Tab-separated table of C-alpha atoms in Angstrom:
chain	number	residue	atom	x	y	z
A	31	UNK	CA	-12.581	143.455	242.160
A	32	UNK	CA	-13.885	140.989	244.733
A	33	UNK	CA	-17.428	140.510	243.447
A	34	UNK	CA	-17.487	141.124	239.690
A	35	UNK	CA	-15.843	138.787	237.200
A	36	UNK	CA	-15.852	138.807	233.405
A	37	UNK	CA	-19.658	138.793	233.223
A	38	UNK	CA	-21.251	140.102	236.384
A	39	UNK	CA	-21.202	138.291	239.710
A	40	UNK	CA	-21.258	134.501	239.729
A	41	UNK	CA	-20.496	131.742	242.184
A	42	UNK	CA	-21.752	128.883	244.305
A	43	UNK	CA	-24.979	129.468	246.188
A	44	UNK	CA	-24.387	130.241	249.899
A	45	UNK	CA	-20.615	130.464	249.411
A	46	UNK	CA	-20.463	133.564	247.201
A	47	UNK	CA	-23.988	134.273	246.020
A	48	UNK	CA	-26.465	134.680	248.881
A	49	UNK	CA	-29.806	136.427	249.507
A	50	UNK	CA	-27.889	138.915	251.656
A	51	UNK	CA	-25.631	139.774	248.707
A	52	UNK	CA	-28.630	140.034	246.376
A	53	UNK	CA	-30.310	142.443	248.778
A	54	UNK	CA	-27.154	144.546	249.028
A	55	UNK	CA	-26.834	144.645	245.228
A	56	UNK	CA	-30.443	145.813	245.118
A	57	UNK	CA	-29.704	148.547	247.648
A	58	UNK	CA	-26.558	149.547	245.753
A	59	UNK	CA	-28.346	149.660	242.394
A	60	UNK	CA	-31.183	151.663	243.904
A	61	UNK	CA	-28.660	154.120	245.283
A	62	UNK	CA	-26.463	154.239	242.175
A	63	UNK	CA	-28.949	154.401	239.305
A	64	UNK	CA	-30.343	157.765	238.274
A	65	UNK	CA	-34.052	157.729	237.537
A	66	UNK	CA	-37.035	156.125	239.188
A	67	UNK	CA	-37.337	152.621	237.752
A	68	UNK	CA	-35.224	149.457	237.768
A	69	UNK	CA	-36.221	146.309	235.853
A	70	UNK	CA	-35.494	142.835	237.197
A	71	UNK	CA	-35.710	139.343	235.718
A	72	UNK	CA	-34.462	135.846	236.441
A	73	UNK	CA	-33.484	132.570	234.823
A	74	UNK	CA	-34.891	129.159	235.732
A	75	UNK	CA	-32.411	128.110	238.415
A	76	UNK	CA	-33.862	126.708	241.619
A	77	UNK	CA	-32.451	129.595	243.668
A	78	UNK	CA	-33.395	132.431	241.306
A	79	UNK	CA	-36.805	133.286	242.792
A	80	UNK	CA	-35.247	133.494	246.262
A	81	UNK	CA	-32.436	135.759	245.098
A	82	UNK	CA	-34.712	137.918	242.972
A	83	UNK	CA	-37.029	138.463	245.930
A	84	UNK	CA	-34.117	139.653	248.063
A	85	UNK	CA	-32.899	141.897	245.253
A	86	UNK	CA	-36.350	143.468	244.849
A	87	UNK	CA	-36.521	144.173	248.580
A	88	UNK	CA	-33.200	145.971	248.387
A	89	UNK	CA	-34.323	148.074	245.422
A	90	UNK	CA	-37.616	149.000	247.060
A	91	UNK	CA	-35.818	150.056	250.233
A	92	UNK	CA	-34.095	152.841	248.294
A	93	UNK	CA	-37.326	154.274	246.890
A	94	UNK	CA	-37.054	152.807	243.392
A	95	UNK	CA	-40.037	151.529	241.451
A	96	UNK	CA	-39.392	147.930	240.361
A	97	UNK	CA	-40.572	146.280	237.148
A	98	UNK	CA	-40.579	142.487	237.361
A	99	UNK	CA	-40.198	140.928	233.909
A	100	UNK	CA	-40.326	137.424	235.414
A	101	UNK	CA	-38.524	134.451	233.877
A	102	UNK	CA	-37.000	135.645	230.609
A	103	UNK	CA	-33.627	135.410	228.815
A	104	UNK	CA	-30.916	137.962	229.557
A	105	UNK	CA	-31.109	139.598	226.082
A	106	UNK	CA	-34.814	140.254	226.667
A	107	UNK	CA	-34.038	141.857	230.038
A	108	UNK	CA	-31.534	144.168	228.333
A	109	UNK	CA	-34.052	145.116	225.629
A	110	UNK	CA	-36.810	145.664	228.204
A	111	UNK	CA	-34.537	147.772	230.382
A	112	UNK	CA	-33.819	150.105	227.461
A	113	UNK	CA	-37.532	150.478	226.734
A	114	UNK	CA	-39.021	150.687	230.210
A	115	UNK	CA	-36.436	151.381	232.911
A	116	UNK	CA	-33.430	153.379	234.062
A	117	UNK	CA	-31.420	150.295	235.015
A	118	UNK	CA	-31.761	146.527	235.032
A	119	UNK	CA	-30.697	143.474	237.007
A	120	UNK	CA	-30.718	139.853	235.868
A	121	UNK	CA	-30.539	136.962	238.330
A	122	UNK	CA	-28.577	134.302	236.455
A	123	UNK	CA	-25.395	132.266	236.502
A	124	UNK	CA	-25.541	131.979	232.718
A	125	UNK	CA	-23.690	128.781	231.678
A	126	UNK	CA	-22.408	127.854	235.162
A	127	UNK	CA	-23.456	124.592	236.891
A	128	UNK	CA	-26.872	124.386	238.623
A	129	UNK	CA	-25.191	124.773	242.038
A	130	UNK	CA	-24.301	128.368	241.097
A	131	UNK	CA	-26.176	131.589	240.624
A	132	UNK	CA	-25.277	135.174	239.887
A	133	UNK	CA	-26.237	138.755	239.151
A	134	UNK	CA	-25.770	140.882	236.009
A	135	UNK	CA	-26.413	144.631	236.082
A	136	UNK	CA	-27.400	146.900	233.193
A	137	UNK	CA	-27.592	150.570	232.338
A	138	UNK	CA	-30.762	152.197	231.081
A	139	UNK	CA	-29.642	151.809	227.457
A	140	UNK	CA	-29.275	148.027	227.827
A	141	UNK	CA	-25.487	147.916	228.134
A	142	UNK	CA	-23.990	145.816	230.879
A	143	UNK	CA	-22.226	147.960	233.458
A	144	UNK	CA	-18.814	149.104	232.271
A	145	UNK	CA	-15.776	148.069	234.306
A	146	UNK	CA	-15.531	151.418	236.081
A	147	UNK	CA	-19.236	151.227	236.996
A	148	UNK	CA	-18.836	147.720	238.401
A	149	UNK	CA	-15.990	148.999	240.545
A	150	UNK	CA	-18.100	151.880	241.836
A	151	UNK	CA	-21.064	149.601	242.553
A	152	UNK	CA	-18.819	147.157	244.382
A	153	UNK	CA	-17.388	149.943	246.544
A	154	UNK	CA	-20.931	150.964	247.398
A	155	UNK	CA	-21.811	147.402	248.395
A	156	UNK	CA	-18.868	147.179	250.784
A	157	UNK	CA	-19.349	150.665	252.220
A	158	UNK	CA	-23.093	150.006	252.731
A	159	UNK	CA	-23.705	153.703	252.231
A	160	UNK	CA	-27.146	152.995	250.790
A	161	UNK	CA	-30.024	155.364	250.380
A	162	UNK	CA	-32.915	154.619	252.773
A	163	UNK	CA	-36.335	155.656	251.561
A	164	UNK	CA	-38.770	157.153	254.058
A	165	UNK	CA	-42.062	155.329	254.525
A	166	UNK	CA	-43.888	157.676	252.163
A	167	UNK	CA	-41.163	157.415	249.469
A	168	UNK	CA	-41.396	153.633	249.026
A	169	UNK	CA	-42.833	152.773	245.608
A	170	UNK	CA	-44.359	149.647	244.192
A	171	UNK	CA	-43.572	146.431	242.324
A	172	UNK	CA	-45.188	145.923	238.923
A	173	UNK	CA	-45.159	142.748	236.858
A	174	UNK	CA	-44.746	143.139	233.106
A	175	UNK	CA	-44.582	140.346	230.522
A	176	UNK	CA	-42.438	141.640	227.642
A	177	UNK	CA	-41.864	138.385	225.756
A	178	UNK	CA	-44.218	139.109	222.858
A	179	UNK	CA	-42.903	142.669	222.501
A	180	UNK	CA	-39.313	141.469	222.474
A	181	UNK	CA	-40.052	138.784	219.886
A	182	UNK	CA	-41.752	141.380	217.691
A	183	UNK	CA	-38.752	143.714	218.007
A	184	UNK	CA	-36.367	140.959	216.868
A	185	UNK	CA	-38.694	139.981	214.013
A	186	UNK	CA	-38.925	143.591	212.844
A	187	UNK	CA	-35.137	143.952	212.947
A	188	UNK	CA	-34.398	140.701	211.119
A	189	UNK	CA	-37.260	141.258	208.651
A	190	UNK	CA	-37.223	137.807	207.097
A	191	UNK	CA	-39.417	134.745	206.654
A	192	UNK	CA	-38.058	131.244	206.150
A	193	UNK	CA	-39.080	127.650	205.614
A	194	UNK	CA	-35.940	126.084	207.110
A	195	UNK	CA	-36.174	123.227	209.592
A	196	UNK	CA	-34.440	124.254	212.820
A	197	UNK	CA	-33.473	121.926	215.665
A	198	UNK	CA	-33.433	123.952	218.882
A	199	UNK	CA	-31.815	122.928	222.195
A	200	UNK	CA	-32.739	125.272	225.038
A	201	UNK	CA	-30.606	123.632	227.760
A	202	UNK	CA	-33.727	123.655	229.997
A	203	UNK	CA	-33.000	127.360	230.319
A	204	UNK	CA	-34.676	130.724	229.927
A	205	UNK	CA	-34.250	130.817	226.152
A	206	UNK	CA	-37.008	128.225	225.883
A	207	UNK	CA	-39.680	130.852	226.621
A	208	UNK	CA	-38.639	132.870	223.541
A	209	UNK	CA	-36.646	130.948	220.903
A	210	UNK	CA	-39.203	128.358	219.686
A	211	UNK	CA	-41.863	131.052	219.351
A	212	UNK	CA	-39.519	133.462	217.560
A	213	UNK	CA	-38.447	130.778	215.109
A	214	UNK	CA	-42.031	129.720	214.389
A	215	UNK	CA	-43.042	133.343	213.823
A	216	UNK	CA	-40.277	133.473	211.196
A	217	UNK	CA	-41.920	130.507	209.492
A	218	UNK	CA	-39.380	127.862	210.490
A	219	UNK	CA	-40.326	124.302	211.276
A	220	UNK	CA	-39.031	123.955	214.832
A	221	UNK	CA	-38.001	120.741	216.565
A	222	UNK	CA	-37.255	121.417	220.241
A	223	UNK	CA	-35.261	119.443	222.795
A	224	UNK	CA	-34.512	120.414	226.397
A	225	UNK	CA	-37.025	123.247	225.952
A	226	UNK	CA	-38.844	122.993	229.282
A	227	UNK	CA	-37.542	125.080	232.186
A	228	UNK	CA	-35.739	123.045	234.835
A	229	UNK	CA	-33.096	124.493	237.158
A	230	UNK	CA	-31.471	121.090	237.567
A	231	UNK	CA	-30.538	121.118	233.841
A	232	UNK	CA	-31.435	117.436	233.351
A	233	UNK	CA	-30.944	117.415	229.570
A	234	UNK	CA	-27.322	118.530	229.446
A	235	UNK	CA	-24.849	120.894	231.058
A	236	UNK	CA	-25.909	124.506	230.433
A	237	UNK	CA	-22.669	125.584	228.739
A	238	UNK	CA	-23.092	125.030	224.963
A	239	UNK	CA	-19.522	123.983	224.260
A	240	UNK	CA	-19.083	121.104	221.831
A	241	UNK	CA	-18.537	118.298	224.327
A	242	UNK	CA	-21.874	119.109	225.998
A	243	UNK	CA	-23.925	119.249	222.801
A	244	UNK	CA	-22.124	116.847	220.446
A	245	UNK	CA	-25.197	114.591	220.314
A	246	UNK	CA	-27.028	117.286	218.358
A	247	UNK	CA	-24.965	116.505	215.257
A	248	UNK	CA	-26.331	112.989	214.873
A	249	UNK	CA	-29.812	114.147	215.877
A	250	UNK	CA	-29.710	116.825	213.180
A	251	UNK	CA	-28.780	114.291	210.528
A	252	UNK	CA	-31.511	111.890	211.677
A	253	UNK	CA	-34.193	114.576	211.672
A	254	UNK	CA	-33.038	116.329	208.511
A	255	UNK	CA	-32.533	119.729	210.129
A	256	UNK	CA	-31.187	122.619	208.066
A	257	UNK	CA	-29.728	124.303	211.148
A	258	UNK	CA	-29.144	123.490	214.816
A	259	UNK	CA	-29.192	126.152	217.514
A	260	UNK	CA	-28.185	125.578	221.134
A	261	UNK	CA	-28.257	128.108	223.966
A	262	UNK	CA	-27.018	128.326	227.546
A	263	UNK	CA	-28.947	128.835	230.791
A	264	UNK	CA	-29.821	132.502	230.248
A	265	UNK	CA	-29.678	132.420	226.433
A	266	UNK	CA	-27.045	135.024	225.736
A	267	UNK	CA	-24.753	132.325	224.303
A	268	UNK	CA	-25.427	130.507	221.042
A	269	UNK	CA	-23.806	127.477	219.430
A	270	UNK	CA	-24.571	126.205	215.933
A	271	UNK	CA	-24.430	123.007	213.839
A	272	UNK	CA	-24.866	123.052	210.067
A	273	UNK	CA	-27.192	120.910	207.932
A	274	UNK	CA	-24.626	118.081	207.878
A	275	UNK	CA	-24.591	117.918	211.674
A	276	UNK	CA	-21.134	119.508	211.793
A	277	UNK	CA	-20.351	121.827	214.692
A	278	UNK	CA	-19.668	125.378	213.519
A	279	UNK	CA	-16.538	126.643	215.236
A	280	UNK	CA	-17.223	129.725	217.365
A	281	UNK	CA	-14.615	131.749	215.476
A	282	UNK	CA	-16.147	130.745	212.150
A	283	UNK	CA	-19.527	132.055	213.290
A	284	UNK	CA	-17.968	135.324	214.482
A	285	UNK	CA	-16.008	135.648	211.232
A	286	UNK	CA	-19.165	135.125	209.193
A	287	UNK	CA	-20.966	138.001	210.916
A	288	UNK	CA	-17.872	140.218	211.066
A	289	UNK	CA	-17.476	139.836	207.306
A	290	UNK	CA	-21.160	140.622	206.777
A	291	UNK	CA	-21.075	143.819	208.847
A	292	UNK	CA	-17.801	145.123	207.392
A	293	UNK	CA	-19.095	144.548	203.867
A	294	UNK	CA	-22.367	146.320	204.704
A	295	UNK	CA	-20.525	149.316	206.189
A	296	UNK	CA	-17.727	149.415	203.617
A	297	UNK	CA	-15.187	149.084	206.431
A	298	UNK	CA	-15.278	149.706	210.155
A	299	UNK	CA	-13.885	148.316	213.377
A	300	UNK	CA	-14.764	144.913	214.799
A	301	UNK	CA	-13.907	144.229	218.436
A	302	UNK	CA	-13.406	140.640	219.579
A	303	UNK	CA	-12.131	139.008	222.735
A	304	UNK	CA	-8.548	137.979	223.316
A	305	UNK	CA	-9.355	134.267	222.825
A	306	UNK	CA	-10.584	134.551	219.233
A	307	UNK	CA	-8.713	133.352	216.186
A	308	UNK	CA	-7.015	134.427	212.996
A	309	UNK	CA	-9.821	133.624	210.565
A	310	UNK	CA	-11.639	136.716	211.886
A	311	UNK	CA	-8.669	138.972	211.064
A	312	UNK	CA	-8.412	137.381	207.625
A	313	UNK	CA	-11.992	138.076	206.492
A	314	UNK	CA	-12.292	141.491	208.179
A	315	UNK	CA	-9.059	142.849	206.717
A	316	UNK	CA	-9.903	141.421	203.292
A	317	UNK	CA	-13.251	143.263	203.435
A	318	UNK	CA	-11.532	146.542	204.373
A	319	UNK	CA	-12.116	146.535	208.115
A	320	UNK	CA	-10.010	146.407	211.252
A	321	UNK	CA	-9.937	143.984	214.204
A	322	UNK	CA	-9.228	145.105	217.767
A	323	UNK	CA	-8.881	142.582	220.595
A	324	UNK	CA	-10.216	143.344	224.057
A	325	UNK	CA	-10.496	141.548	227.428
A	326	UNK	CA	-13.142	138.880	227.974
A	327	UNK	CA	-16.495	140.148	229.154
A	328	UNK	CA	-16.066	143.659	227.758
A	329	UNK	CA	-17.661	143.795	224.281
A	330	UNK	CA	-19.782	146.763	225.379
A	331	UNK	CA	-16.643	148.579	226.572
A	332	UNK	CA	-15.048	147.858	223.198
A	333	UNK	CA	-18.037	149.217	221.272
A	334	UNK	CA	-17.928	152.408	223.327
A	335	UNK	CA	-14.167	152.867	223.040
A	336	UNK	CA	-13.685	152.020	219.368
A	337	UNK	CA	-17.091	152.807	217.845
A	338	UNK	CA	-17.301	149.199	216.697
A	339	UNK	CA	-19.883	148.078	214.157
A	340	UNK	CA	-19.808	144.535	215.589
A	341	UNK	CA	-18.474	142.912	218.739
A	342	UNK	CA	-18.130	139.308	219.817
A	343	UNK	CA	-16.466	136.675	221.911
A	344	UNK	CA	-16.952	132.908	221.594
A	345	UNK	CA	-20.683	132.082	221.635
A	346	UNK	CA	-21.566	135.747	222.381
A	347	UNK	CA	-22.381	138.186	219.561
A	348	UNK	CA	-23.405	141.845	219.895
A	349	UNK	CA	-25.362	143.542	217.117
A	350	UNK	CA	-25.065	147.281	217.865
A	351	UNK	CA	-27.683	148.301	215.295
A	352	UNK	CA	-30.261	146.377	217.354
A	353	UNK	CA	-28.810	146.998	220.791
A	354	UNK	CA	-25.506	147.171	222.675
A	355	UNK	CA	-25.939	143.842	224.444
A	356	UNK	CA	-25.167	140.198	223.663
A	357	UNK	CA	-28.188	138.818	221.819
A	358	UNK	CA	-28.432	135.221	220.613
A	359	UNK	CA	-31.964	135.725	219.277
A	360	UNK	CA	-30.889	138.395	216.809
A	361	UNK	CA	-27.965	136.125	215.899
A	362	UNK	CA	-30.215	133.163	215.102
A	363	UNK	CA	-32.611	135.328	213.101
A	364	UNK	CA	-29.868	136.929	211.033
A	365	UNK	CA	-28.126	133.589	210.494
A	366	UNK	CA	-31.305	132.096	209.038
A	367	UNK	CA	-31.698	135.166	206.836
A	368	UNK	CA	-28.100	134.859	205.622
A	369	UNK	CA	-28.571	131.174	204.722
A	370	UNK	CA	-31.731	131.923	202.752
A	371	UNK	CA	-30.304	134.974	200.991
A	372	UNK	CA	-27.123	133.127	199.980
A	373	UNK	CA	-29.291	130.293	198.684
A	374	UNK	CA	-26.765	127.777	199.977
A	375	UNK	CA	-26.529	125.468	203.003
A	376	UNK	CA	-24.512	126.767	205.939
A	377	UNK	CA	-21.698	124.249	205.444
A	378	UNK	CA	-21.102	125.531	201.907
A	379	UNK	CA	-21.239	129.196	202.951
A	380	UNK	CA	-18.578	128.667	205.598
A	381	UNK	CA	-16.413	126.553	203.322
A	382	UNK	CA	-16.450	129.220	200.592
A	383	UNK	CA	-16.197	132.356	202.756
A	384	UNK	CA	-14.263	131.476	205.931
A	385	UNK	CA	-10.678	130.119	205.921
A	386	UNK	CA	-9.777	127.065	207.989
A	387	UNK	CA	-7.614	127.254	211.093
A	388	UNK	CA	-7.142	124.606	213.751
A	389	UNK	CA	-8.036	125.507	217.318
A	390	UNK	CA	-8.201	123.681	220.640
A	391	UNK	CA	-9.513	124.861	224.019
A	392	UNK	CA	-9.304	123.112	227.356
A	393	UNK	CA	-9.514	124.151	231.004
A	394	UNK	CA	-7.123	123.379	233.841
A	395	UNK	CA	-8.735	123.310	237.289
A	396	UNK	CA	-7.098	125.930	239.477
A	397	UNK	CA	-8.136	127.470	242.812
A	398	UNK	CA	-8.969	131.158	242.472
A	399	UNK	CA	-6.241	132.200	244.901
A	400	UNK	CA	-3.564	130.476	242.786
A	401	UNK	CA	-4.563	131.842	239.378
A	402	UNK	CA	-2.273	134.858	239.425
A	403	UNK	CA	0.817	132.935	240.518
A	404	UNK	CA	0.161	130.082	238.072
A	405	UNK	CA	-0.214	132.489	235.164
A	406	UNK	CA	2.958	134.376	235.992
A	407	UNK	CA	4.968	131.156	236.271
A	408	UNK	CA	3.413	129.674	233.121
A	409	UNK	CA	4.181	132.923	231.277
A	410	UNK	CA	7.880	132.690	232.168
A	411	UNK	CA	8.141	129.019	231.206
A	412	UNK	CA	6.304	129.430	227.896
A	413	UNK	CA	8.301	132.528	226.993
A	414	UNK	CA	11.497	130.561	227.512
A	415	UNK	CA	10.329	127.463	225.618
A	416	UNK	CA	8.835	129.354	222.670
A	417	UNK	CA	11.854	131.673	222.459
A	418	UNK	CA	12.542	133.093	219.012
A	419	UNK	CA	9.199	131.854	217.695
A	420	UNK	CA	7.421	134.683	219.530
A	421	UNK	CA	6.349	137.697	217.479
A	422	UNK	CA	4.374	139.523	220.178
A	423	UNK	CA	2.906	138.921	223.643
A	424	UNK	CA	-0.503	140.435	224.444
A	425	UNK	CA	-1.258	140.839	228.144
A	426	UNK	CA	-5.029	141.270	227.983
A	427	UNK	CA	-6.861	138.743	230.191
A	428	UNK	CA	-3.775	136.602	230.725
A	429	UNK	CA	-0.994	136.034	228.195
A	430	UNK	CA	-1.408	135.542	224.454
A	431	UNK	CA	1.733	134.538	222.538
A	432	UNK	CA	1.508	135.563	218.870
A	433	UNK	CA	3.982	133.406	216.947
A	434	UNK	CA	5.795	134.158	213.703
A	435	UNK	CA	4.089	131.341	211.766
A	436	UNK	CA	0.600	132.710	212.503
A	437	UNK	CA	-0.046	130.400	215.439
A	438	UNK	CA	-1.002	131.712	218.874
A	439	UNK	CA	-1.178	130.403	222.425
A	440	UNK	CA	-3.393	131.883	225.133
A	441	UNK	CA	-3.414	131.131	228.856
A	442	UNK	CA	-5.941	133.151	230.823
A	443	UNK	CA	-7.882	132.937	234.089
A	444	UNK	CA	-11.606	132.240	234.047
A	445	UNK	CA	-13.450	135.173	235.557
A	446	UNK	CA	-16.343	133.023	236.745
A	447	UNK	CA	-14.939	129.590	237.666
A	448	UNK	CA	-11.846	128.091	239.372
A	449	UNK	CA	-10.151	127.337	236.055
A	450	UNK	CA	-7.400	128.530	233.747
A	451	UNK	CA	-8.280	128.469	230.055
A	452	UNK	CA	-5.713	127.186	227.566
A	453	UNK	CA	-6.383	128.055	223.914
A	454	UNK	CA	-4.170	127.266	220.919
A	455	UNK	CA	-4.643	127.913	217.208
A	456	UNK	CA	-2.355	127.066	214.292
A	457	UNK	CA	-2.365	126.758	210.495
A	458	UNK	CA	-2.060	122.951	210.711
A	459	UNK	CA	-3.399	120.283	213.039
A	460	UNK	CA	0.091	118.989	213.772
A	461	UNK	CA	1.356	122.412	214.811
A	462	UNK	CA	-1.767	123.019	216.918
A	463	UNK	CA	-1.358	119.711	218.748
A	464	UNK	CA	2.336	120.360	219.470
A	465	UNK	CA	1.651	123.810	220.901
A	466	UNK	CA	-1.359	122.688	222.880
A	467	UNK	CA	0.505	119.791	224.499
A	468	UNK	CA	3.217	122.235	225.526
A	469	UNK	CA	0.912	124.942	226.908
A	470	UNK	CA	-1.511	122.640	228.706
A	471	UNK	CA	1.234	120.612	230.373
A	472	UNK	CA	3.030	123.770	231.518
A	473	UNK	CA	-0.119	125.194	233.160
A	474	UNK	CA	-1.125	121.862	234.728
A	475	UNK	CA	2.375	121.330	236.171
A	476	UNK	CA	2.481	124.830	237.663
A	477	UNK	CA	-0.903	124.302	239.334
A	478	UNK	CA	0.271	121.045	240.893
A	479	UNK	CA	3.576	122.561	242.031
A	480	UNK	CA	1.815	125.381	243.858
A	481	UNK	CA	-0.725	123.014	245.404
A	482	UNK	CA	2.035	120.732	246.667
A	483	UNK	CA	3.959	123.662	248.078
A	484	UNK	CA	1.004	124.374	250.347
A	485	UNK	CA	-0.007	127.635	248.713
A	486	UNK	CA	-3.504	126.356	247.854
């Protein structure tokens, strides 16, 4: 597909994401969605009001009624769409840089569009075969603030009060209009940083990967926080530090919840993305469940296909009992509840319940038009160099080499940025470092070779 990546449409303003595109997406959604009402919302990026206005115009032109939820997090838009509308659209570039923006589209039940729906919507955009409402069919625009309702829904689902001290980093993003209030309603003492909306993201980069939020560890220790929560620009992603100021590996967080759900259900299927690690398999299988790996950006597809009781990818957790969308607010509420119910600090819970594996992730810059060729060449080289060590090769979202000693190597294209992701996990740090040096150097060399050959 030309427009949709792993999580909606994203790209640089004026180069890929424009008011004209937003208007066409609005026209396409208005034509595609059954029912009368489409909900819209936006994040705090400087271009989001402009793009949302164009989107609304497109929707209105097809005869749809539009509900404007205003500036709210993406999980709240999904929840509000299920309650009030027949479809939903979020203006956001999620964790991308402030120069970017994007569009995510949702069904009436709160699920992001499935892959086949994205393809159909994209075909409609390019065909421009949009419905045109007659003058007397054009409906109105209504503003609706759903923040308090959404917070209440999460509180009712979590059903827990706490006295923990929580350090919250909102990345100057949309989560700041919900998270501090949700946490205080739970009874937590909340210390907030980067919790004012600013589309320039002055506090830190919006992606909550460790290198962007490492300072929170020392801050947590200084302030005596029991838990640290960091979000991205639209607050679907969540990253966590424990009470010692130690970063909680994304796979460890997924494993913790996967274990919880499988134990609650007495089994069941957990779907996780291709770039997740072996500790998840370990705890799920030990609890009597099954792990299925799926492409990035498709947890909702995995839930539908496999009837999963839980779905996740790094930083993104879906709690199907609450709703079939990624929801960091439910995650933070349930995590606090788990800590209190275990009666132990998070560091101890993870140490006792989740096995240790060693994982490294790093990106290689790569022009979008070279990604396919680089991956194919890197696949051939790695297959040759790893040789008899290979147990299996998975070809979901790139190439994942499962090795006989339990290690794995993944090279995959980013669906939202000009990068190739390199991920390696192994039972020991030495083995991880050896494999990562091999995989990263192979990908980087292939990128440079193709650039020098003039194919860029």
